[in-house]
Coordinates of N, CA and C and ligand atoms in Angstrom, one line a residue:
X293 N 0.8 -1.2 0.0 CA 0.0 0.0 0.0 C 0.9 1.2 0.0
X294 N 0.6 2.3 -0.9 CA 1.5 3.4 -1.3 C 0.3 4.8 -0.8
X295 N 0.2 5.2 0.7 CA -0.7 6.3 1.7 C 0.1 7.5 1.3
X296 N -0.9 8.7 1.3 CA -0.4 10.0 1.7 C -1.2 10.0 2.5
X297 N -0.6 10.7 4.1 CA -1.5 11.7 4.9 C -1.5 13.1 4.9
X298 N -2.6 13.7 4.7 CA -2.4 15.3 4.7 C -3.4 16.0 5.7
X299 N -2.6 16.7 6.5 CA -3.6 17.3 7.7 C -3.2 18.8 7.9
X300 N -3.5 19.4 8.2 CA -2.9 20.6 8.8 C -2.4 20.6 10.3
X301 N -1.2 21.5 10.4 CA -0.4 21.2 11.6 C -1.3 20.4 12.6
X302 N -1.2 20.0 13.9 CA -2.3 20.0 14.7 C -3.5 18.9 14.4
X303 N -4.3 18.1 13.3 CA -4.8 17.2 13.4 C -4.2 16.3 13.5
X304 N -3.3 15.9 13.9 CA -2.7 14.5 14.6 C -2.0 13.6 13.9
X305 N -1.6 14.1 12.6 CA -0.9 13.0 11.6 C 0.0 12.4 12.1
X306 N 0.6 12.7 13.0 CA 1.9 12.1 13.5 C 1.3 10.4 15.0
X307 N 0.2 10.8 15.5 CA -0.3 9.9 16.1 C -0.9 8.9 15.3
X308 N -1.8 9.3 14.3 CA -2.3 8.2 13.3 C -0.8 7.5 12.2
X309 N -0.1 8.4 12.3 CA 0.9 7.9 11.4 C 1.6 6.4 11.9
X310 N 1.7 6.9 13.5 CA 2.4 6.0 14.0 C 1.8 4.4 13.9
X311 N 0.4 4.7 14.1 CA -0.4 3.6 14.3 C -0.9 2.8 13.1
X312 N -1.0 3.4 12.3 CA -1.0 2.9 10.9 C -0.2 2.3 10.3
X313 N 1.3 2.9 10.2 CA 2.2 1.8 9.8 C 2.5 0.4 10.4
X314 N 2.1 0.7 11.6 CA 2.4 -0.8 12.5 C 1.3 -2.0 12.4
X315 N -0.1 -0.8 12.0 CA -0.8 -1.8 11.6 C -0.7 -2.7 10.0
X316 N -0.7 -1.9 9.6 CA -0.2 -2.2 8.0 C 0.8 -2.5 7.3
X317 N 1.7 -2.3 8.7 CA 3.7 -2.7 7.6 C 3.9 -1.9 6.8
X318 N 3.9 -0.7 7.3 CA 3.9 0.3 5.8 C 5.8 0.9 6.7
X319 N 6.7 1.3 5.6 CA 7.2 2.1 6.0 C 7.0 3.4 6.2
X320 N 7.5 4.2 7.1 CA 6.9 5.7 7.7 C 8.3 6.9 7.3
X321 N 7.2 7.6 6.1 CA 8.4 8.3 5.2 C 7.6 10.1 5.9
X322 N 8.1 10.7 7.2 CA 8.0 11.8 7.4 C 8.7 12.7 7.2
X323 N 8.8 13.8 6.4 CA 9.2 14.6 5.7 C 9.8 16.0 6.9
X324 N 9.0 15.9 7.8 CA 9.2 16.7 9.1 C 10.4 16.0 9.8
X325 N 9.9 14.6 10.4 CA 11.1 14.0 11.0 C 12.5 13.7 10.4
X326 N 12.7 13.9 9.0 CA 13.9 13.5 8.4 C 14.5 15.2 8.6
X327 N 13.9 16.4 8.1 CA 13.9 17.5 8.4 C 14.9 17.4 9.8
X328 N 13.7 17.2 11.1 CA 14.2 17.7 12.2 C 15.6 16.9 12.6
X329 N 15.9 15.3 12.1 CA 16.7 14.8 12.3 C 18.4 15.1 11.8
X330 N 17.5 15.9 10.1 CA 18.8 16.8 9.6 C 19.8 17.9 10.6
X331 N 18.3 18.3 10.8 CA 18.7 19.6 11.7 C 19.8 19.3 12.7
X332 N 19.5 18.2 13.9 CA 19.9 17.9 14.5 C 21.4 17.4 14.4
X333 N 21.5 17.0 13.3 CA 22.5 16.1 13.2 C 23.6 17.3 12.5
X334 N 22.8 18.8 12.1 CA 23.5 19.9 11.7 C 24.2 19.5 10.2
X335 N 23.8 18.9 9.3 CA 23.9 18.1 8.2 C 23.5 19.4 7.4
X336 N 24.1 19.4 5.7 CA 23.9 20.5 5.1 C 22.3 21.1 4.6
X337 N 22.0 20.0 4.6 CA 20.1 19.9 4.3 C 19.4 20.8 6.0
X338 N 20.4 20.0 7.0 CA 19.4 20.5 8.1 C 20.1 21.9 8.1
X339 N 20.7 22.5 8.1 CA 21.6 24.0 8.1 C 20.5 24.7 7.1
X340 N 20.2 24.1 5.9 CA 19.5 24.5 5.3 C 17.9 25.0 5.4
X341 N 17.2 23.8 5.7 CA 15.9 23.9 6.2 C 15.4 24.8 7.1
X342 N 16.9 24.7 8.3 CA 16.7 25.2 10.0 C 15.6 26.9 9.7
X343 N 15.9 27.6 8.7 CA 15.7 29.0 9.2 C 13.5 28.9 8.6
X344 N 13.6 28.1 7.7 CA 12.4 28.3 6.8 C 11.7 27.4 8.4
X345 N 12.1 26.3 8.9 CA 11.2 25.7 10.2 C 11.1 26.3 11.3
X346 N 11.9 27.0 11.4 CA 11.7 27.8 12.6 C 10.6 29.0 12.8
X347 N 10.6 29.4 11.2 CA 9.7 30.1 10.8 C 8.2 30.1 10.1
X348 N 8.1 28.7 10.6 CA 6.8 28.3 9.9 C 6.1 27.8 8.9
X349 N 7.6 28.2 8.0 CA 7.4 28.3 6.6 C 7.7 26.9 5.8
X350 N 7.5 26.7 4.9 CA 7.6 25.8 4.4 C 9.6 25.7 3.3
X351 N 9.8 24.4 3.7 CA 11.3 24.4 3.1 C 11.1 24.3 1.4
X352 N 11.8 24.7 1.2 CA 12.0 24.9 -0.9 C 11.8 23.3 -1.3
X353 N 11.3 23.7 -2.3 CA 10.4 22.2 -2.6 C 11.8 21.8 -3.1
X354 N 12.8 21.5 -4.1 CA 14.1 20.9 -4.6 C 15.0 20.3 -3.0
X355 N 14.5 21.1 -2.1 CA 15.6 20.2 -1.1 C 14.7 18.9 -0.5
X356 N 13.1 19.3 -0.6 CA 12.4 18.1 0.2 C 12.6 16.9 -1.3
X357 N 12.3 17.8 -2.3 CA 11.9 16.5 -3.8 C 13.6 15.5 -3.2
X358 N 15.1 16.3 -3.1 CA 15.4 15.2 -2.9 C 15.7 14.5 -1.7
X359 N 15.6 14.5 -0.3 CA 15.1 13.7 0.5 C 14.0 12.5 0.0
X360 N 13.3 13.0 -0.6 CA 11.9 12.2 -0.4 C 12.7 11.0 -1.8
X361 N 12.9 11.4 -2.6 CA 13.1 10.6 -3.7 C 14.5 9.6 -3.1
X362 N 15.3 9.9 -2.5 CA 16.3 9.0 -1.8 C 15.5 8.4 -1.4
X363 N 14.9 9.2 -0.5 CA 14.4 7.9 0.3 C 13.2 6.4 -0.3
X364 N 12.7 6.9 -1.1 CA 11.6 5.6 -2.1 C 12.8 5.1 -2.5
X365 N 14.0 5.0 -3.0 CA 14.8 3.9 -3.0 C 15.0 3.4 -2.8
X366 N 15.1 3.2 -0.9 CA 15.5 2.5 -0.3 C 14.9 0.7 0.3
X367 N 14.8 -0.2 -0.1 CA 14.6 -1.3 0.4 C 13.3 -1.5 1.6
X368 N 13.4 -1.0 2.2 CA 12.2 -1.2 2.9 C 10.9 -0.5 2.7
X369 N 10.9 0.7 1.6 CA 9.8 1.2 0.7 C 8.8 0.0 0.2
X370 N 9.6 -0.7 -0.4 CA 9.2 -2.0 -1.5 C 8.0 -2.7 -0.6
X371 N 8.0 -2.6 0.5 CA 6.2 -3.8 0.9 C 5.4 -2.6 1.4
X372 N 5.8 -1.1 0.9 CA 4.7 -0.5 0.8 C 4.7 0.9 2.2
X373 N 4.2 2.1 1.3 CA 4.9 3.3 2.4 C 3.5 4.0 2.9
X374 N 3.5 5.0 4.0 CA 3.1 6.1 4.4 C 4.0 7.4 3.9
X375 N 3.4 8.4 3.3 CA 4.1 9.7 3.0 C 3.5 10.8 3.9
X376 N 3.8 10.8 4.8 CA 3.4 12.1 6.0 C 4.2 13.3 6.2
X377 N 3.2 14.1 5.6 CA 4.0 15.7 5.8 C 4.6 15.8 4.2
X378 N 4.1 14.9 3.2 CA 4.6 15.2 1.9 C 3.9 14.7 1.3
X379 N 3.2 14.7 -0.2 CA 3.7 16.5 -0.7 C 2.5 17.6 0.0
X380 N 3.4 18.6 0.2 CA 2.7 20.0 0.8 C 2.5 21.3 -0.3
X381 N 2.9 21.2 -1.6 CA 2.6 22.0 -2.3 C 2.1 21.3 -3.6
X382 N 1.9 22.0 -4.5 CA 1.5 21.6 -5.8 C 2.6 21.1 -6.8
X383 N 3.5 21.5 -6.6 CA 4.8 21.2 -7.7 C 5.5 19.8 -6.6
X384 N 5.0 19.6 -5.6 CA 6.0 18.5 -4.8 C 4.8 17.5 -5.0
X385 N 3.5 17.7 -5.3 CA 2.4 16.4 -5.9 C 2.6 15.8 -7.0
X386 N 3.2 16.8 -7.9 CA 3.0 16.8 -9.7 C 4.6 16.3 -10.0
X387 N 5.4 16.6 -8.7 CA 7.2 15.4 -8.8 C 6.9 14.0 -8.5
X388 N 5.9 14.2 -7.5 CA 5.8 12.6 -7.0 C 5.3 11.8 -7.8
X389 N 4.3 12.1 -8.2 CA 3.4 11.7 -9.5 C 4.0 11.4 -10.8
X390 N 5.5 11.8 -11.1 CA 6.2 11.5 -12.1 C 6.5 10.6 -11.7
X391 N 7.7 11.0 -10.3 CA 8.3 9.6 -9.9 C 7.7 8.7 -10.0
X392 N 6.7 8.5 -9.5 CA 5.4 7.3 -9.2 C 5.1 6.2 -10.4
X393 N 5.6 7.4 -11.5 CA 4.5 7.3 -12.3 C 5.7 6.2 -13.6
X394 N 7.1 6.8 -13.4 CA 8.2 6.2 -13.8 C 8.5 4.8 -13.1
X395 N 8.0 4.2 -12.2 CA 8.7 3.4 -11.5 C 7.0 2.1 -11.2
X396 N 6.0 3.3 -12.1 CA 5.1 2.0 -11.8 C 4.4 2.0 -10.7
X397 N 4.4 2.5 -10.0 CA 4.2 2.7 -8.3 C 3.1 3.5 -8.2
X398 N 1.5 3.3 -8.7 CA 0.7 4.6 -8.4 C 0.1 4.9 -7.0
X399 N 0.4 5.5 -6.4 CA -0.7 5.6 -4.8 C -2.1 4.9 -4.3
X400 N -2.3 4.6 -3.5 CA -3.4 3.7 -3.7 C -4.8 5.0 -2.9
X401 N -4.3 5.8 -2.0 CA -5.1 7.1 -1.5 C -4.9 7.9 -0.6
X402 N -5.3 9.2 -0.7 CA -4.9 10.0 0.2 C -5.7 10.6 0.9
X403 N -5.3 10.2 2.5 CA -5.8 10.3 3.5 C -5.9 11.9 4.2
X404 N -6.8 12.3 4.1 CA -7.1 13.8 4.9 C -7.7 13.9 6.0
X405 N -7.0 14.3 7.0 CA -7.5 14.2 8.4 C -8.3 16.2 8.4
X406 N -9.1 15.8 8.7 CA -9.7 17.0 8.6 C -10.1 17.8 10.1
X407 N -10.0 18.7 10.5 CA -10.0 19.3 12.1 C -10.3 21.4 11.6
X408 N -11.6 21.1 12.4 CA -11.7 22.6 12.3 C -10.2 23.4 13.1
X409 N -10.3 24.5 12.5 CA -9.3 26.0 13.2 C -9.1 25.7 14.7
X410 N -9.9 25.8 15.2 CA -9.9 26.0 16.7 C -9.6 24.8 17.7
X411 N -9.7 23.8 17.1 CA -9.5 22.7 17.9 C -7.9 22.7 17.5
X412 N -7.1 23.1 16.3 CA -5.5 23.3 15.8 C -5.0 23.7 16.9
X413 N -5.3 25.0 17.0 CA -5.1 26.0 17.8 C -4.7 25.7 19.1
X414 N -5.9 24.4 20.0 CA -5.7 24.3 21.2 C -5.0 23.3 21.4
X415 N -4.7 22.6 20.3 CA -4.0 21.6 20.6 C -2.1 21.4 20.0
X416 N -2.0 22.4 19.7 CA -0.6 22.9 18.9 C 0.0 23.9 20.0
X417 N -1.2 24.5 20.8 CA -1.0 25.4 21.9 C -0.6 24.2 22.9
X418 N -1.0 23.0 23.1 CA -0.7 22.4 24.3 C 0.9 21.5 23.8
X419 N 1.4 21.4 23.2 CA 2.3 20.4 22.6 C 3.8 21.3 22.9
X420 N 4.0 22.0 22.9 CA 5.4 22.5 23.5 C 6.7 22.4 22.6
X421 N 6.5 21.9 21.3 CA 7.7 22.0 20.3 C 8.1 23.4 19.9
X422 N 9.1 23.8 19.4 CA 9.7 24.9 19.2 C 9.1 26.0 18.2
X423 N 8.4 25.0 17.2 CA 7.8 25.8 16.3 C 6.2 25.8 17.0
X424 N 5.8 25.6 17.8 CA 4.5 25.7 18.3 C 4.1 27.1 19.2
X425 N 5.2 28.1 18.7 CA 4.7 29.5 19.2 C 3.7 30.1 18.8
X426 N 2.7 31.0 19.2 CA 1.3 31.2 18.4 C 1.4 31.5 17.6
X427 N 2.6 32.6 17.0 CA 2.9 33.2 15.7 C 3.7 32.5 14.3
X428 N 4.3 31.3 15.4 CA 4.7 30.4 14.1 C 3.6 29.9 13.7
X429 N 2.7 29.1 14.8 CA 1.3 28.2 14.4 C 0.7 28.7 13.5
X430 N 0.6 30.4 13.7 CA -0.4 31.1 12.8 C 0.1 31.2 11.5
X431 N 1.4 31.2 11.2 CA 2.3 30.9 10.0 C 1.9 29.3 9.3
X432 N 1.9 28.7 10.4 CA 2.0 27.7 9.6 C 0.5 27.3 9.0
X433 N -0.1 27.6 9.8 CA -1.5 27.7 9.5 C -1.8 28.1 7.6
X434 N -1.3 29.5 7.7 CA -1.5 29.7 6.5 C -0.5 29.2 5.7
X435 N 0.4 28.9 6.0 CA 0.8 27.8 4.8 C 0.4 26.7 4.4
X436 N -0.5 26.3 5.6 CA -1.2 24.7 4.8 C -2.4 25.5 3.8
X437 N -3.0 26.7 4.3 CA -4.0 27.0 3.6 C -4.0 27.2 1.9
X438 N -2.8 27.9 2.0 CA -2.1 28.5 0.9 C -1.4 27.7 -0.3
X439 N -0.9 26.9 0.7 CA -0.1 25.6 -0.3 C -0.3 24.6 -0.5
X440 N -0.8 24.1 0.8 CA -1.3 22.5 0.9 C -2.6 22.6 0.4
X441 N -3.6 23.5 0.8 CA -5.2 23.0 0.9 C -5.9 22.8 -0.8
X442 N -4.9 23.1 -1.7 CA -5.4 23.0 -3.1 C -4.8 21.8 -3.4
X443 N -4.2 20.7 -2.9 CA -3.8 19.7 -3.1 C -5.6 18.5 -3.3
X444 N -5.6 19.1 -2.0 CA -7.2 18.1 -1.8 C -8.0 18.5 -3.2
X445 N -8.4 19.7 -4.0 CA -8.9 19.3 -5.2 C -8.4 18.4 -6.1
X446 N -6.7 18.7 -6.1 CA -6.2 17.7 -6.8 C -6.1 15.9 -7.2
X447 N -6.0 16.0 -5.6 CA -6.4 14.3 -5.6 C -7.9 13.9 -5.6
X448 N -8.8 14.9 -5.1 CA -10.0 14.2 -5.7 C -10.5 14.0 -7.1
X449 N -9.9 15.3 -7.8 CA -9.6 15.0 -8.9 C -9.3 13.7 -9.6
X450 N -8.3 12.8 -8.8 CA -7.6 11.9 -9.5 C -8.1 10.7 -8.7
X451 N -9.3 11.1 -8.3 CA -10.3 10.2 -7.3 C -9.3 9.1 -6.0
X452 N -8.6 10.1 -5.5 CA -7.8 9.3 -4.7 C -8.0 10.0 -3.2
X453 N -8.9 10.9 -3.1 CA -9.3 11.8 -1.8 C -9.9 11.3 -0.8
X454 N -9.7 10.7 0.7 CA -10.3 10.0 1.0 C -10.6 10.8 2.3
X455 N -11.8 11.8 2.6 CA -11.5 12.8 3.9 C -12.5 12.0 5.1
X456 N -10.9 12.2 6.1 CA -11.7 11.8 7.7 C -11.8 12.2 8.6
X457 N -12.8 12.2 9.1 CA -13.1 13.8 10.3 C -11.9 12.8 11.4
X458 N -11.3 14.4 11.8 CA -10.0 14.2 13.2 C -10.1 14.8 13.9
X459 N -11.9 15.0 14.4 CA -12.3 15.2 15.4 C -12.7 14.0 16.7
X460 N -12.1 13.8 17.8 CA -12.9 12.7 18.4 C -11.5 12.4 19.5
X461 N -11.9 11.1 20.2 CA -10.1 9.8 20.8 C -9.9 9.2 19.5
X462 N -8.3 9.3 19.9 CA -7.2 8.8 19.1 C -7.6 7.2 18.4
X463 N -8.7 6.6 19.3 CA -9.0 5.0 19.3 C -9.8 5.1 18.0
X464 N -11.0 6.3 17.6 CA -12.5 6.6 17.5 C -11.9 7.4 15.8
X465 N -11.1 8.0 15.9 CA -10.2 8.3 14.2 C -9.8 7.5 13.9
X466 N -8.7 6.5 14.9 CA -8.5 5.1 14.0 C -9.0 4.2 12.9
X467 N -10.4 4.3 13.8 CA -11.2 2.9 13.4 C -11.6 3.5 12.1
X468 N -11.8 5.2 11.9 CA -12.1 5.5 10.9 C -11.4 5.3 9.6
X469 N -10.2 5.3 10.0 CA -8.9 5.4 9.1 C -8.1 3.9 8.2
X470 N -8.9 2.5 9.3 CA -9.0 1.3 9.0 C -10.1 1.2 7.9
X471 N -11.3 1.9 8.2 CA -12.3 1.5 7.8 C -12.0 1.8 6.2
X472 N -11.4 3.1 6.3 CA -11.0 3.2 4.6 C -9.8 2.6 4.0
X473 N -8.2 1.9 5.2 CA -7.7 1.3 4.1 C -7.8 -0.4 4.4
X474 N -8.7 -0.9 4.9 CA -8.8 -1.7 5.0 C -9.6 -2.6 3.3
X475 N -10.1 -1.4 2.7 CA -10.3 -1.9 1.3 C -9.4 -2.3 0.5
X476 N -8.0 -1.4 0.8 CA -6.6 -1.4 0.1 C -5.9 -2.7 0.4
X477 N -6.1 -2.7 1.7 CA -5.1 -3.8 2.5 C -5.6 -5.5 2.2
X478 N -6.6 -5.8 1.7 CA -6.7 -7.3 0.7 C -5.4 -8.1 0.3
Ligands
AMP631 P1 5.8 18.6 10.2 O1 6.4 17.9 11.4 O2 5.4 17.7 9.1 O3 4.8 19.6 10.6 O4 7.0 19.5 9.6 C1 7.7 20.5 10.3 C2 8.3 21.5 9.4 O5 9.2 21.0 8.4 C3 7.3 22.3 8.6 O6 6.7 23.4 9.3 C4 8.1 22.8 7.4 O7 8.9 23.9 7.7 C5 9.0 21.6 7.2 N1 8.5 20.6 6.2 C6 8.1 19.3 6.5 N2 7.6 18.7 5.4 C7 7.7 19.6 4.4 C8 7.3 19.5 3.0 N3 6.8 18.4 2.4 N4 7.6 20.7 2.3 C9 8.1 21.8 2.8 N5 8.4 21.9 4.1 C10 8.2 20.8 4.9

């Protein structure tokens, strides 16, 4: 199975992410966590990234296109991925979609966790990461609106939209999120 998750900061993709791959055997391809691990490790990508994350903003699509594309090479892609936190713009859907598209490999669907404004807010307010200051959140906020949120025409477009309220317990979105790839998972 070949998942995108797309959420806005704050609906929880990183909890369902976790729980998904373990259910499914998917490898867990996060675009944030390879990011923050750059960073950390002060690597020329994370030197890079550092100033656009700290700011809310979204990193230049050519440094994520090649992270992400290393990484689908690698060996444990092959029984099948989650893509969380990628793609976030339109030009990083329409790369993947080549790659994808050269190698055979088409997506099976993309999963949108959907969460009104205000529930983001309180819960991006409770979380304590570095970028979770109100004025980054509010940045980032508009960048999913701006960049990310025109994605979802696109894949419905290409009838691969699959939207799930990420409102509720972590148990109660699950079951919601089984219910749709459990058609895939046969
Ligand atoms: P996340 O943990 O997915 O919210 O990502 C944390 C930060 O990493 C984001 O606020 C962006 O600055 C950056 N980032 C992660 N994934 C991407 C992406 N696909 N495109 C651009 N920037 C990204």
């Amino acid at each position: 199975m070949r998942i995108v998750l797309i959420g806005p900061p704050g609906a929880g993709k990183g909890t369902q992410a976790e729980r998904l791959v373990e259910r499914y055997n998917l490898a867990h391809l996060s675009t944030g966590d390879m990011l923050r691990a750059a960073r950390d490790a002060q690597t020329e990508v994370g030197r890079k990234a550092d100033p656009y994350m700290s700011q809310g903003q979204l990193v230049p699509d050519e440094i994520i296109l090649a992270i992400v594309a290393e990484r689908l090479q690698t060996p444990d892609c092959q029984r099948g991925y989650l893509l969380d936190g990628f793609p976030r713009t339109m030009a990083q859907a329409e790369a993947l979609d080549r790659l994808l598209a050269e190698q055979n490999t088409p997506l099976h669907a993309v999963l949108e966790l959907q969460v009104p404004e205000e529930v983001l807010f309180e819960r991006l307010a409770g979380r304590g990461r570095t970028d979770d200051q109100p004025e980054v959140i509010r940045q980032r906020l508009a960048s999913y609106r701006r960049q990310t949120e025109p994605l979802l025409a696109y894949y419905a477009k290409a009838r691969l939209l699959e939207t799930i309220d990420g409102v509720g317990a972590v148990d109660d979105i699950f079951k919601r999120v089984e219910a749709v790839l459990d058609r895939f998972a046969a």
